[in-house]
Structures are given as C-alpha cells and as structure tokens.
Amino acid sequence: MQQIITEAAPATAEHRQPESRTADDEHLVRAAARLTRDLGAARPAIYWTDLLLSAGLGYAALVLAILASPLWVKLLAGGVSVMALYRALSFIHELTHLKPTAVQGFRTAWNLLVGVPMLVPSFMYEGVHNLHHARTRYGTAEDPEYLPLALMKPWRVALFLLVSALAPVALLLRYAVLAPLSALVPPLRRVVVERYSALAIDPDFRRKPPEGKARRDWHRWEAIACLWAWALIGAGFLATGAFVTFLLVTSGVAVLNQLRTLVAHLWENEGEPLTIAEQYLDSVNVPPPGLLPALWAPVGLRYHALHHLLPGLPYHALGEAHRRLSAEMPQASAFHRANYGGMAGLLMRLFGGIGRPGLSGR
C-alpha cells in the first residue's frame, strides 16, 4: 500500500503572522485562478460517458453477483459492482457544483440511474454540501460535513466508519416508512426534514426546509424514492437472495465512501474559522503517480484540497489544474504540502493522532 508523501505539518494560525496568512491566501488564489481560467467549462460528453459506463458496469456486475453459482464469481462480481456503483454515486458531488445548464438533463438522469435506485436522491446533498464550501463556515460548528475526528476518542472514529455499513437499511426505513408517515404527521415531517434528509457528518446539523423549486424537486424525488423502497422490500419477500446481495453491495459502497471521507481532510480544526490556505492544508490531495486513489477517490475526489481551492472546476479538469499548479508553485509552498501518497498513510496519521489535544495548534 502506498505511503504518505509528506509529513509536513500544516501551517497554522499559531505559527504564522496575519500578514503571512494573507500572503498565502492571495498567492494560492491568484495562481489558481490565473492558471486554470481556461478549464472551467464542463464537458458533457465526459460526464455522460463516465456515468453511463460506471452505472452500466455496476448493475451488470450486480446481476452477475445475484445469478452466479460459484462463490468466487459472486464475490468478484460483487466487488466490481461496489467499485463501479461507488464511482457512479460519486457524481452526486459534481451535481452540487454544476450549473443547471452546464450538462443538460444530467441531474435527472443521475437520479433515475443512481440516486433513486441507491436511495440517495440528489436533494440529500444539494443545499448541504455548499455549506461546507462557505469560506467562513469550513471546519466550524456551522459546517455540516466536518468534525474534529483527529481529536476524538478512537472508538468514536471506529463507530463513524462502522455505522456506514447500516446505511442501506436506514435509507430503506427513511423512504419506505418515515417519508409516507411524515406526510401525514407534521411534527414527524419536521424531524425527517431536519435530521434525516442530509448527507451530513455532524450529528448536530439541522437542515432547513427547502423552498421554491428546490421544494418541488425534493417532493418529486422523495415520492419516487418511496415507491422504489416499497418495491425493494416487496422484492425482498420474493427473491430474498437477490435482495440481500443488493443490500451487501450498497453497504460496501457506503463503507468505501466513509473510508474515503476519513482521509478527505486532516480533521484537525477545533471550530475556529480558517483562512483559505488553512482550509487547503486541512484538505487532502492524493495525486499521481499513485494508481489506487483513482479507485477509492474517483470523479476528481483525489484532488480534494485543490477542489476546495477551485470548487467550480469540473472534475475532469482537476488533473490538468494540479499539473499546472505543481509546475508553477515552489516546493516549499502550501500547495505542495497538501499532497499525500495514499489511504494507508493518511489513516495511520489520523489514528496515530487521535485524542491528542491541541494537535492542530488552532
């Protein structure tokens, strides 16, 4: 397994003067904007080809895992299905950043092909993930996708990972039971909207009710997902083996995504607002030459720190943006200190630092 490339500690507010922090921010932002201004257009052909191939392979492998007799074929097909469907599901991240007209029809197609079948319609991420990118919210109590995991007890981080395995069952209950019941019971509806309608990390996050077009889209996709959940449960009585295989594959997708989440940031901030450079350094790039990150951090997620610097850049442009900035920025700059070699080293760093007070110095 690949090892960590750099052990350089992030530059923190404790160790840098305000003038230095401002200079870091301006240098990073200006260089990134100057070098990538021609990369901002989404290319529909790439989005459609990638999504259709990923979803097609994932479902074909799922069918093989259900129908095949030899155990090794089932396991192999199941593994392929997990990886392919995980890639297809990862496009939900792109949907939160794509302009509505950038790739016509893509959001609807993704929901029909992936979001609804896996009971994760796009409304569960849209309107939530953008809060994570707000400059004054990142890493604070107002960030729904951040917890200081590096400062927590080991059992809490392990629970954070293990609970993801139960996500498919929880989603079934949310759409098959809570969705229709909450339509009849207003107090329950408020709880469902606030607490069970967001792909958030912070358990204290409470989502606000949607308004306008977002509300209509939410209700439409929630109703379709409800019908699909009922169909899945009904199919479970008729074909238990197929139903269990589907749950195992989707559980594998959820666990893989949670593992990737554990290494997407360093999780060292204790709630203080961070500068742009500090947000970048608390995030992680796993660039080439490593090959495995292309599997566990697909659809541009291997450039997660760069994505925080350039959130509007389409996923297919991040590799070129990283190459340009790597050539431009000095080796001692903050840009290079966000690069790591792979998941193993990042997990070792996380669990090696868990529970140590003041790890970040912030």
mmCIF file of C-alpha atoms in Angstrom:
data_model
loop_
_atom_site.group_PDB
_atom_site.id
_atom_site.type_symbol
_atom_site.label_atom_id
_atom_site.label_comp_id
_atom_site.label_asym_id
_atom_site.label_seq_id
_atom_site.Cartn_x
_atom_site.Cartn_y
_atom_site.Cartn_z
ATOM 1 C CA MET A 1 0.000 0.000 0.000
ATOM 2 C CA GLN A 2 1.237 3.470 -0.821
ATOM 3 C CA GLN A 3 2.757 5.520 1.955
ATOM 4 C CA ILE A 4 2.327 9.146 2.818
ATOM 5 C CA ILE A 5 4.385 11.502 0.641
ATOM 6 C CA THR A 6 4.772 14.394 3.012
ATOM 7 C CA GLU A 7 4.689 14.593 6.779
ATOM 8 C CA ALA A 8 4.975 18.359 6.846
ATOM 9 C CA ALA A 9 2.577 19.742 9.417
ATOM 10 C CA PRO A 10 0.016 22.222 8.166
ATOM 11 C CA ALA A 11 0.903 25.845 8.738
ATOM 12 C CA THR A 12 -1.434 27.037 11.459
ATOM 13 C CA ALA A 13 -2.706 30.261 12.878
ATOM 14 C CA GLU A 14 -0.476 29.780 15.942
ATOM 15 C CA HIS A 15 2.716 29.670 13.870
ATOM 16 C CA ARG A 16 2.051 32.329 11.241
ATOM 17 C CA GLN A 17 1.557 36.052 11.442
ATOM 18 C CA PRO A 18 -1.644 37.553 9.918
ATOM 19 C CA GLU A 19 0.425 39.135 7.144
ATOM 20 C CA SER A 20 1.838 35.720 6.207
ATOM 21 C CA ARG A 21 -1.612 34.136 6.240
ATOM 22 C CA THR A 22 -2.959 36.842 3.911
ATOM 23 C CA ALA A 23 0.000 36.424 1.560
ATOM 24 C CA ASP A 24 -0.543 32.650 1.421
ATOM 25 C CA ASP A 25 -4.217 33.130 0.614
ATOM 26 C CA GLU A 26 -3.597 35.705 -2.099
ATOM 27 C CA HIS A 27 -0.787 33.716 -3.699
ATOM 28 C CA LEU A 28 -2.786 30.487 -3.805
ATOM 29 C CA VAL A 29 -5.991 32.075 -5.065
ATOM 30 C CA ARG A 30 -4.324 34.248 -7.693
ATOM 31 C CA ALA A 31 -2.112 31.468 -9.031
ATOM 32 C CA ALA A 32 -5.016 29.018 -9.158
ATOM 33 C CA ALA A 33 -7.282 31.495 -10.953
ATOM 34 C CA ARG A 34 -4.601 32.558 -13.435
ATOM 35 C CA LEU A 35 -3.506 29.060 -14.387
ATOM 36 C CA THR A 36 -6.953 27.471 -14.706
ATOM 37 C CA ARG A 37 -9.160 30.146 -16.237
ATOM 38 C CA ASP A 38 -9.497 28.089 -19.445
ATOM 39 C CA LEU A 39 -10.538 24.877 -17.627
ATOM 40 C CA GLY A 40 -13.859 25.921 -16.118
ATOM 41 C CA ALA A 41 -16.258 24.580 -18.771
ATOM 42 C CA ALA A 42 -17.882 21.211 -18.079
ATOM 43 C CA ARG A 43 -17.608 18.767 -20.990
ATOM 44 C CA PRO A 44 -20.947 16.936 -21.319
ATOM 45 C CA ALA A 45 -19.516 14.036 -23.352
ATOM 46 C CA ILE A 46 -17.163 13.141 -20.491
ATOM 47 C CA TYR A 47 -19.902 13.361 -17.860
ATOM 48 C CA TRP A 48 -22.376 11.227 -19.826
ATOM 49 C CA THR A 49 -19.837 8.593 -20.909
ATOM 50 C CA ASP A 50 -18.372 8.217 -17.437
ATOM 51 C CA LEU A 51 -21.749 7.983 -15.715
ATOM 52 C CA LEU A 52 -23.311 5.541 -18.192
ATOM 53 C CA LEU A 53 -20.280 3.234 -18.253
ATOM 54 C CA SER A 54 -19.931 3.265 -14.455
ATOM 55 C CA ALA A 55 -23.623 2.622 -13.793
ATOM 56 C CA GLY A 56 -23.868 0.043 -16.583
ATOM 57 C CA LEU A 57 -20.867 -1.912 -15.308
ATOM 58 C CA GLY A 58 -22.085 -1.657 -11.718
ATOM 59 C CA TYR A 59 -25.548 -3.035 -12.437
ATOM 60 C CA ALA A 60 -24.267 -5.731 -14.813
ATOM 61 C CA ALA A 61 -21.844 -6.925 -12.142
ATOM 62 C CA LEU A 62 -24.649 -6.815 -9.557
ATOM 63 C CA VAL A 63 -26.825 -9.062 -11.718
ATOM 64 C CA LEU A 64 -23.902 -11.474 -12.118
ATOM 65 C CA ALA A 65 -23.337 -11.479 -8.357
ATOM 66 C CA ILE A 66 -27.011 -12.381 -7.867
ATOM 67 C CA LEU A 67 -27.219 -15.081 -10.546
ATOM 68 C CA ALA A 68 -23.783 -16.715 -10.449
ATOM 69 C CA SER A 69 -23.339 -20.015 -8.619
ATOM 70 C CA PRO A 70 -19.626 -20.258 -7.710
ATOM 71 C CA LEU A 71 -18.886 -18.247 -4.593
ATOM 72 C CA TRP A 72 -15.709 -16.753 -6.040
ATOM 73 C CA VAL A 73 -17.646 -15.413 -9.020
ATOM 74 C CA LYS A 74 -20.228 -13.870 -6.691
ATOM 75 C CA LEU A 75 -17.508 -12.226 -4.624
ATOM 76 C CA LEU A 76 -15.596 -10.960 -7.647
ATOM 77 C CA ALA A 77 -18.722 -9.625 -9.333
ATOM 78 C CA GLY A 78 -19.860 -8.056 -6.067
ATOM 79 C CA GLY A 79 -16.520 -6.293 -5.680
ATOM 80 C CA VAL A 80 -16.688 -4.935 -9.232
ATOM 81 C CA SER A 81 -20.252 -3.785 -8.613
ATOM 82 C CA VAL A 82 -19.229 -1.941 -5.433
ATOM 83 C CA MET A 83 -16.403 -0.089 -7.190
ATOM 84 C CA ALA A 84 -18.421 0.828 -10.289
ATOM 85 C CA LEU A 85 -21.548 1.916 -8.414
ATOM 86 C CA TYR A 86 -19.391 3.872 -5.971
ATOM 87 C CA ARG A 87 -17.944 5.796 -8.901
ATOM 88 C CA ALA A 88 -21.406 6.407 -10.328
ATOM 89 C CA LEU A 89 -22.709 7.525 -6.930
ATOM 90 C CA SER A 90 -19.772 9.933 -6.531
ATOM 91 C CA PHE A 91 -21.260 12.125 -9.247
ATOM 92 C CA ILE A 92 -23.625 13.461 -6.572
ATOM 93 C CA HIS A 93 -20.687 15.634 -5.528
ATOM 94 C CA GLU A 94 -20.421 17.071 -9.035
ATOM 95 C CA LEU A 95 -24.151 17.804 -9.110
ATOM 96 C CA THR A 96 -23.809 20.189 -6.172
ATOM 97 C CA HIS A 97 -21.295 22.285 -8.130
ATOM 98 C CA LEU A 98 -22.617 22.014 -11.696
ATOM 99 C CA LYS A 99 -24.617 24.925 -13.036
ATOM 100 C CA PRO A 100 -28.130 23.743 -14.009
ATOM 101 C CA THR A 101 -27.486 24.310 -17.728
ATOM 102 C CA ALA A 102 -23.902 23.009 -17.824
ATOM 103 C CA VAL A 103 -24.822 19.401 -18.702
ATOM 104 C CA GLN A 104 -28.452 19.314 -19.812
ATOM 105 C CA GLY A 105 -30.519 16.518 -18.289
ATOM 106 C CA PHE A 106 -27.635 15.105 -16.245
ATOM 107 C CA ARG A 107 -29.207 15.677 -12.816
ATOM 108 C CA THR A 108 -32.449 13.925 -13.835
ATOM 109 C CA ALA A 109 -30.583 11.034 -15.442
ATOM 110 C CA TRP A 110 -28.319 10.606 -12.416
ATOM 111 C CA ASN A 111 -31.280 10.499 -10.051
ATOM 112 C CA LEU A 112 -33.066 7.898 -12.193
ATOM 113 C CA LEU A 113 -29.977 5.746 -12.789
ATOM 114 C CA VAL A 114 -28.221 6.007 -9.424
ATOM 115 C CA GLY A 115 -29.760 8.332 -6.853
ATOM 116 C CA VAL A 116 -33.165 6.704 -6.547
ATOM 117 C CA PRO A 117 -32.010 3.061 -7.006
ATOM 118 C CA MET A 118 -29.469 3.562 -4.209
ATOM 119 C CA LEU A 119 -31.928 5.661 -2.162
ATOM 120 C CA VAL A 120 -29.695 8.719 -2.183
ATOM 121 C CA PRO A 121 -31.513 11.285 -4.368
ATOM 122 C CA SER A 122 -29.505 14.408 -5.113
ATOM 123 C CA PHE A 123 -31.578 16.634 -2.805
ATOM 124 C CA MET A 124 -29.877 14.929 0.155
ATOM 125 C CA TYR A 125 -26.602 16.610 -0.831
ATOM 126 C CA GLU A 126 -27.681 19.715 -2.716
ATOM 127 C CA GLY A 127 -28.112 22.621 -0.343
ATOM 128 C CA VAL A 128 -25.930 20.852 2.232
ATOM 129 C CA HIS A 129 -22.546 20.430 0.596
ATOM 130 C CA ASN A 130 -22.377 24.101 -0.407
ATOM 131 C CA LEU A 131 -22.327 24.996 3.318
ATOM 132 C CA HIS A 132 -19.087 23.014 3.631
ATOM 133 C CA HIS A 133 -17.522 25.279 0.997
ATOM 134 C CA ALA A 134 -18.605 28.555 2.577
ATOM 135 C CA ARG A 135 -15.367 30.363 3.431
ATOM 136 C CA THR A 136 -16.484 31.351 6.922
ATOM 137 C CA ARG A 137 -18.136 28.006 7.782
ATOM 138 C CA TYR A 138 -15.497 25.408 6.917
ATOM 139 C CA GLY A 139 -14.406 23.443 9.976
ATOM 140 C CA THR A 140 -16.707 25.357 12.318
ATOM 141 C CA ALA A 141 -19.868 24.291 14.136
ATOM 142 C CA GLU A 142 -21.839 25.587 11.125
ATOM 143 C CA ASP A 143 -20.165 23.116 8.741
ATOM 144 C CA PRO A 144 -22.405 20.018 8.340
ATOM 145 C CA GLU A 145 -19.550 17.992 6.827
ATOM 146 C CA TYR A 146 -16.870 18.495 9.448
ATOM 147 C CA LEU A 147 -15.955 17.027 12.806
ATOM 148 C CA PRO A 148 -12.543 17.227 14.549
ATOM 149 C CA LEU A 149 -12.054 13.487 14.105
ATOM 150 C CA ALA A 150 -8.304 13.691 14.742
ATOM 151 C CA LEU A 151 -9.025 14.876 18.290
ATOM 152 C CA MET A 152 -11.697 12.305 19.133
ATOM 153 C CA LYS A 153 -11.558 9.019 21.006
ATOM 154 C CA PRO A 154 -10.621 6.025 18.802
ATOM 155 C CA TRP A 155 -13.950 4.278 19.394
ATOM 156 C CA ARG A 156 -15.862 7.287 18.054
ATOM 157 C CA VAL A 157 -13.906 7.267 14.812
ATOM 158 C CA ALA A 158 -14.351 3.492 14.501
ATOM 159 C CA LEU A 159 -18.096 3.936 15.086
ATOM 160 C CA PHE A 160 -18.135 6.649 12.415
ATOM 161 C CA LEU A 161 -16.900 4.025 9.956
ATOM 162 C CA LEU A 162 -18.885 1.018 11.165
ATOM 163 C CA VAL A 163 -22.263 2.765 11.219
ATOM 164 C CA SER A 164 -21.979 3.388 7.473
ATOM 165 C CA ALA A 165 -22.427 -0.345 6.868
ATOM 166 C CA LEU A 166 -26.015 0.020 8.089
ATOM 167 C CA ALA A 167 -26.773 2.926 5.749
ATOM 168 C CA PRO A 168 -28.825 0.860 3.223
ATOM 169 C CA VAL A 169 -31.181 -0.355 5.966
ATOM 170 C CA ALA A 170 -31.506 3.138 7.421
ATOM 171 C CA LEU A 171 -32.292 4.569 3.982
ATOM 172 C CA LEU A 172 -34.931 1.899 3.381
ATOM 173 C CA LEU A 173 -36.639 2.869 6.635
ATOM 174 C CA ARG A 174 -36.334 6.562 5.841
ATOM 175 C CA TYR A 175 -38.062 6.277 2.449
ATOM 176 C CA ALA A 176 -40.406 3.320 2.907
ATOM 177 C CA VAL A 177 -41.681 4.231 6.381
ATOM 178 C CA LEU A 178 -40.758 7.744 7.520
ATOM 179 C CA ALA A 179 -41.456 9.503 4.215
ATOM 180 C CA PRO A 180 -45.130 8.458 3.894
ATOM 181 C CA LEU A 181 -45.793 8.709 7.636
ATOM 182 C CA SER A 182 -44.306 12.187 7.833
ATOM 183 C CA ALA A 183 -46.605 13.331 5.021
ATOM 184 C CA LEU A 184 -49.489 12.650 7.415
ATOM 185 C CA VAL A 185 -47.866 13.761 10.683
ATOM 186 C CA PRO A 186 -46.459 17.336 10.515
ATOM 187 C CA PRO A 187 -44.276 17.092 13.663
ATOM 188 C CA LEU A 188 -42.649 13.943 12.283
ATOM 189 C CA ARG A 189 -42.160 15.686 8.949
ATOM 190 C CA ARG A 190 -40.160 18.411 10.635
ATOM 191 C CA VAL A 191 -37.890 15.801 12.222
ATOM 192 C CA VAL A 192 -37.433 13.946 8.912
ATOM 193 C CA VAL A 193 -36.511 17.143 7.071
ATOM 194 C CA GLU A 194 -34.164 18.430 9.746
ATOM 195 C CA ARG A 195 -32.377 15.227 10.737
ATOM 196 C CA TYR A 196 -32.853 12.528 8.086
ATOM 197 C CA SER A 197 -32.611 14.361 4.781
ATOM 198 C CA ALA A 198 -28.950 15.321 4.531
ATOM 199 C CA LEU A 199 -25.701 13.505 3.838
ATOM 200 C CA ALA A 200 -24.026 15.274 6.745
ATOM 201 C CA ILE A 201 -21.262 14.236 9.129
ATOM 202 C CA ASP A 202 -22.109 16.439 12.094
ATOM 203 C CA PRO A 203 -24.948 14.767 14.064
ATOM 204 C CA ASP A 204 -25.971 18.168 15.445
ATOM 205 C CA PHE A 205 -26.708 19.568 11.984
ATOM 206 C CA ARG A 206 -30.349 20.522 11.417
ATOM 207 C CA ARG A 207 -31.440 21.127 7.839
ATOM 208 C CA LYS A 208 -33.783 23.963 6.916
ATOM 209 C CA PRO A 209 -36.916 23.151 4.878
ATOM 210 C CA PRO A 210 -36.493 23.662 1.121
ATOM 211 C CA GLU A 211 -38.260 26.467 -0.687
ATOM 212 C CA GLY A 212 -39.488 27.206 -4.217
ATOM 213 C CA LYS A 213 -38.193 24.946 -6.982
ATOM 214 C CA ALA A 214 -35.964 23.044 -4.555
ATOM 215 C CA ARG A 215 -39.054 22.099 -2.544
ATOM 216 C CA ARG A 216 -40.867 20.796 -5.630
ATOM 217 C CA ASP A 217 -37.826 18.801 -6.757
ATOM 218 C CA TRP A 218 -37.407 17.410 -3.255
ATOM 219 C CA HIS A 219 -41.025 16.184 -3.085
ATOM 220 C CA ARG A 220 -40.872 14.632 -6.542
ATOM 221 C CA TRP A 221 -37.704 12.638 -5.965
ATOM 222 C CA GLU A 222 -38.716 11.707 -2.433
ATOM 223 C CA ALA A 223 -42.001 10.257 -3.748
ATOM 224 C CA ILE A 224 -40.190 8.259 -6.434
ATOM 225 C CA ALA A 225 -37.645 7.000 -3.889
ATOM 226 C CA CYS A 226 -40.523 5.998 -1.587
ATOM 227 C CA LEU A 227 -42.095 3.888 -4.336
ATOM 228 C CA TRP A 228 -38.721 2.313 -5.103
ATOM 229 C CA ALA A 229 -38.167 1.464 -1.428
ATOM 230 C CA TRP A 230 -41.542 -0.284 -1.296
ATOM 231 C CA ALA A 231 -40.653 -2.196 -4.478
ATOM 232 C CA LEU A 232 -37.335 -3.278 -2.970
ATOM 233 C CA ILE A 233 -38.987 -4.533 0.204
ATOM 234 C CA GLY A 234 -41.618 -6.368 -1.841
ATOM 235 C CA ALA A 235 -38.900 -7.929 -3.990
ATOM 236 C CA GLY A 236 -37.129 -8.999 -0.816
ATOM 237 C CA PHE A 237 -40.008 -11.327 0.031
ATOM 238 C CA LEU A 238 -39.997 -12.815 -3.471
ATOM 239 C CA ALA A 239 -36.232 -13.047 -4.003
ATOM 240 C CA THR A 240 -34.503 -12.869 -0.654
ATOM 241 C CA GLY A 241 -31.089 -13.793 -2.022
ATOM 242 C CA ALA A 242 -31.135 -11.024 -4.612
ATOM 243 C CA PHE A 243 -32.348 -8.532 -2.014
ATOM 244 C CA VAL A 244 -29.569 -9.452 0.419
ATOM 245 C CA THR A 245 -26.964 -9.205 -2.345
ATOM 246 C CA PHE A 246 -28.215 -5.745 -3.251
ATOM 247 C CA LEU A 247 -28.011 -4.645 0.390
ATOM 248 C CA LEU A 248 -24.484 -6.035 0.735
ATOM 249 C CA VAL A 249 -23.288 -4.248 -2.397
ATOM 250 C CA THR A 250 -24.834 -0.924 -1.369
ATOM 251 C CA SER A 251 -23.405 -1.402 2.114
ATOM 252 C CA GLY A 252 -19.978 -1.898 0.538
ATOM 253 C CA VAL A 253 -20.435 1.336 -1.395
ATOM 254 C CA ALA A 254 -21.339 3.189 1.809
ATOM 255 C CA VAL A 255 -18.329 1.826 3.729
ATOM 256 C CA LEU A 256 -15.939 2.676 0.890
ATOM 257 C CA ASN A 257 -17.322 6.195 0.748
ATOM 258 C CA GLN A 258 -16.937 6.548 4.508
ATOM 259 C CA LEU A 259 -13.329 5.384 4.304
ATOM 260 C CA ARG A 260 -12.690 7.980 1.628
ATOM 261 C CA THR A 261 -14.337 10.602 3.820
ATOM 262 C CA LEU A 262 -11.978 9.748 6.683
ATOM 263 C CA VAL A 263 -8.987 10.709 4.542
ATOM 264 C CA ALA A 264 -10.514 13.643 2.622
ATOM 265 C CA HIS A 265 -9.363 16.054 5.353
ATOM 266 C CA LEU A 266 -6.956 16.019 8.265
ATOM 267 C CA TRP A 267 -9.868 16.841 10.604
ATOM 268 C CA GLU A 268 -7.643 18.855 12.939
ATOM 269 C CA ASN A 269 -9.633 22.056 13.309
ATOM 270 C CA GLU A 270 -11.436 22.592 16.613
ATOM 271 C CA GLY A 271 -14.067 25.024 15.346
ATOM 272 C CA GLU A 272 -12.129 28.198 14.608
ATOM 273 C CA PRO A 273 -12.635 29.967 11.253
ATOM 274 C CA LEU A 274 -9.768 29.189 8.882
ATOM 275 C CA THR A 275 -8.141 31.166 6.112
ATOM 276 C CA ILE A 276 -8.208 29.851 2.558
ATOM 277 C CA ALA A 277 -4.676 28.486 2.877
ATOM 278 C CA GLU A 278 -5.523 26.778 6.178
ATOM 279 C CA GLN A 279 -8.627 25.182 4.674
ATOM 280 C CA TYR A 280 -6.492 23.949 1.792
ATOM 281 C CA LEU A 281 -3.896 22.481 4.162
ATOM 282 C CA ASP A 282 -6.575 20.737 6.209
ATOM 283 C CA SER A 283 -7.718 19.022 2.984
ATOM 284 C CA VAL A 284 -6.013 16.251 1.043
ATOM 285 C CA ASN A 285 -4.732 15.618 -2.480
ATOM 286 C CA VAL A 286 -3.620 12.112 -3.485
ATOM 287 C CA PRO A 287 -2.247 12.862 -6.959
ATOM 288 C CA PRO A 288 -0.433 10.572 -9.411
ATOM 289 C CA PRO A 289 1.743 8.544 -9.676
ATOM 290 C CA GLY A 290 -0.402 6.547 -7.246
ATOM 291 C CA LEU A 291 -2.995 4.398 -9.031
ATOM 292 C CA LEU A 292 -5.235 3.174 -6.201
ATOM 293 C CA PRO A 293 -6.637 6.650 -5.377
ATOM 294 C CA ALA A 294 -8.265 6.656 -8.816
ATOM 295 C CA LEU A 295 -10.458 3.812 -7.490
ATOM 296 C CA TRP A 296 -11.226 4.924 -3.930
ATOM 297 C CA ALA A 297 -11.298 8.669 -4.685
ATOM 298 C CA PRO A 298 -12.951 8.774 -8.132
ATOM 299 C CA VAL A 299 -14.565 11.606 -10.087
ATOM 300 C CA GLY A 300 -11.929 14.137 -9.084
ATOM 301 C CA LEU A 301 -12.041 13.361 -5.357
ATOM 302 C CA ARG A 302 -8.331 12.515 -5.342
ATOM 303 C CA TYR A 303 -7.783 16.288 -5.728
ATOM 304 C CA HIS A 304 -9.932 17.229 -2.753
ATOM 305 C CA ALA A 305 -7.684 20.015 -1.449
ATOM 306 C CA LEU A 306 -7.479 21.521 -4.926
ATOM 307 C CA HIS A 307 -11.254 21.232 -5.181
ATOM 308 C CA HIS A 308 -11.583 23.362 -2.051
ATOM 309 C CA LEU A 309 -9.382 25.952 -3.716
ATOM 310 C CA LEU A 310 -11.307 25.763 -7.023
ATOM 311 C CA PRO A 311 -14.776 24.381 -6.175
ATOM 312 C CA GLY A 312 -16.291 25.390 -9.514
ATOM 313 C CA LEU A 313 -13.806 23.439 -11.623
ATOM 314 C CA PRO A 314 -15.321 20.282 -13.245
ATOM 315 C CA TYR A 315 -13.827 17.006 -12.085
ATOM 316 C CA HIS A 316 -12.239 16.177 -15.437
ATOM 317 C CA ALA A 317 -10.173 19.400 -15.304
ATOM 318 C CA LEU A 318 -8.666 18.898 -11.848
ATOM 319 C CA GLY A 319 -5.807 16.691 -13.039
ATOM 320 C CA GLU A 320 -4.598 19.301 -15.519
ATOM 321 C CA ALA A 321 -5.085 22.075 -12.967
ATOM 322 C CA HIS A 322 -2.970 20.150 -10.480
ATOM 323 C CA ARG A 323 -0.200 19.615 -13.040
ATOM 324 C CA ARG A 324 -0.086 23.325 -13.890
ATOM 325 C CA LEU A 325 -0.012 24.444 -10.284
ATOM 326 C CA SER A 326 2.578 21.811 -9.356
ATOM 327 C CA ALA A 327 4.914 23.178 -12.014
ATOM 328 C CA GLU A 328 4.278 26.801 -11.040
ATOM 329 C CA MET A 329 4.321 26.740 -7.243
ATOM 330 C CA PRO A 330 7.619 26.486 -5.287
ATOM 331 C CA GLN A 331 8.235 23.189 -3.492
ATOM 332 C CA ALA A 332 8.109 24.980 -0.135
ATOM 333 C CA SER A 333 4.686 26.463 -0.848
ATOM 334 C CA ALA A 334 1.458 25.467 0.876
ATOM 335 C CA PHE A 335 0.242 23.950 -2.397
ATOM 336 C CA HIS A 336 2.658 21.001 -2.248
ATOM 337 C CA ARG A 337 2.129 20.365 1.475
ATOM 338 C CA ALA A 338 -1.417 19.131 0.814
ATOM 339 C CA ASN A 339 -0.190 16.198 -1.322
ATOM 340 C CA TYR A 340 -0.177 12.688 0.159
ATOM 341 C CA GLY A 341 0.577 9.220 -1.189
ATOM 342 C CA GLY A 342 -2.425 7.085 -0.327
ATOM 343 C CA MET A 343 -5.101 5.939 2.082
ATOM 344 C CA ALA A 344 -2.856 3.806 4.306
ATOM 345 C CA GLY A 345 -0.584 6.661 5.305
ATOM 346 C CA LEU A 346 -3.500 9.011 5.866
ATOM 347 C CA LEU A 347 -5.317 6.511 8.095
ATOM 348 C CA MET A 348 -2.118 5.948 10.068
ATOM 349 C CA ARG A 349 -1.800 9.690 10.525
ATOM 350 C CA LEU A 350 -5.423 10.006 11.632
ATOM 351 C CA PHE A 351 -5.411 7.137 14.116
ATOM 352 C CA GLY A 352 -1.899 7.988 15.282
ATOM 353 C CA GLY A 353 -3.029 11.459 16.285
ATOM 354 C CA ILE A 354 -6.487 10.633 17.631
ATOM 355 C CA GLY A 355 -7.210 12.072 21.033
ATOM 356 C CA ARG A 356 -4.090 14.225 21.249
ATOM 357 C CA PRO A 357 -5.190 17.661 22.484
ATOM 358 C CA GLY A 358 -4.017 20.670 20.572
ATOM 359 C CA LEU A 359 -2.901 18.624 17.592
ATOM 360 C CA SER A 360 -3.645 21.386 15.148
ATOM 361 C CA GLY A 361 -2.492 24.289 17.259
ATOM 362 C CA ARG A 362 -5.666 26.136 16.348
#
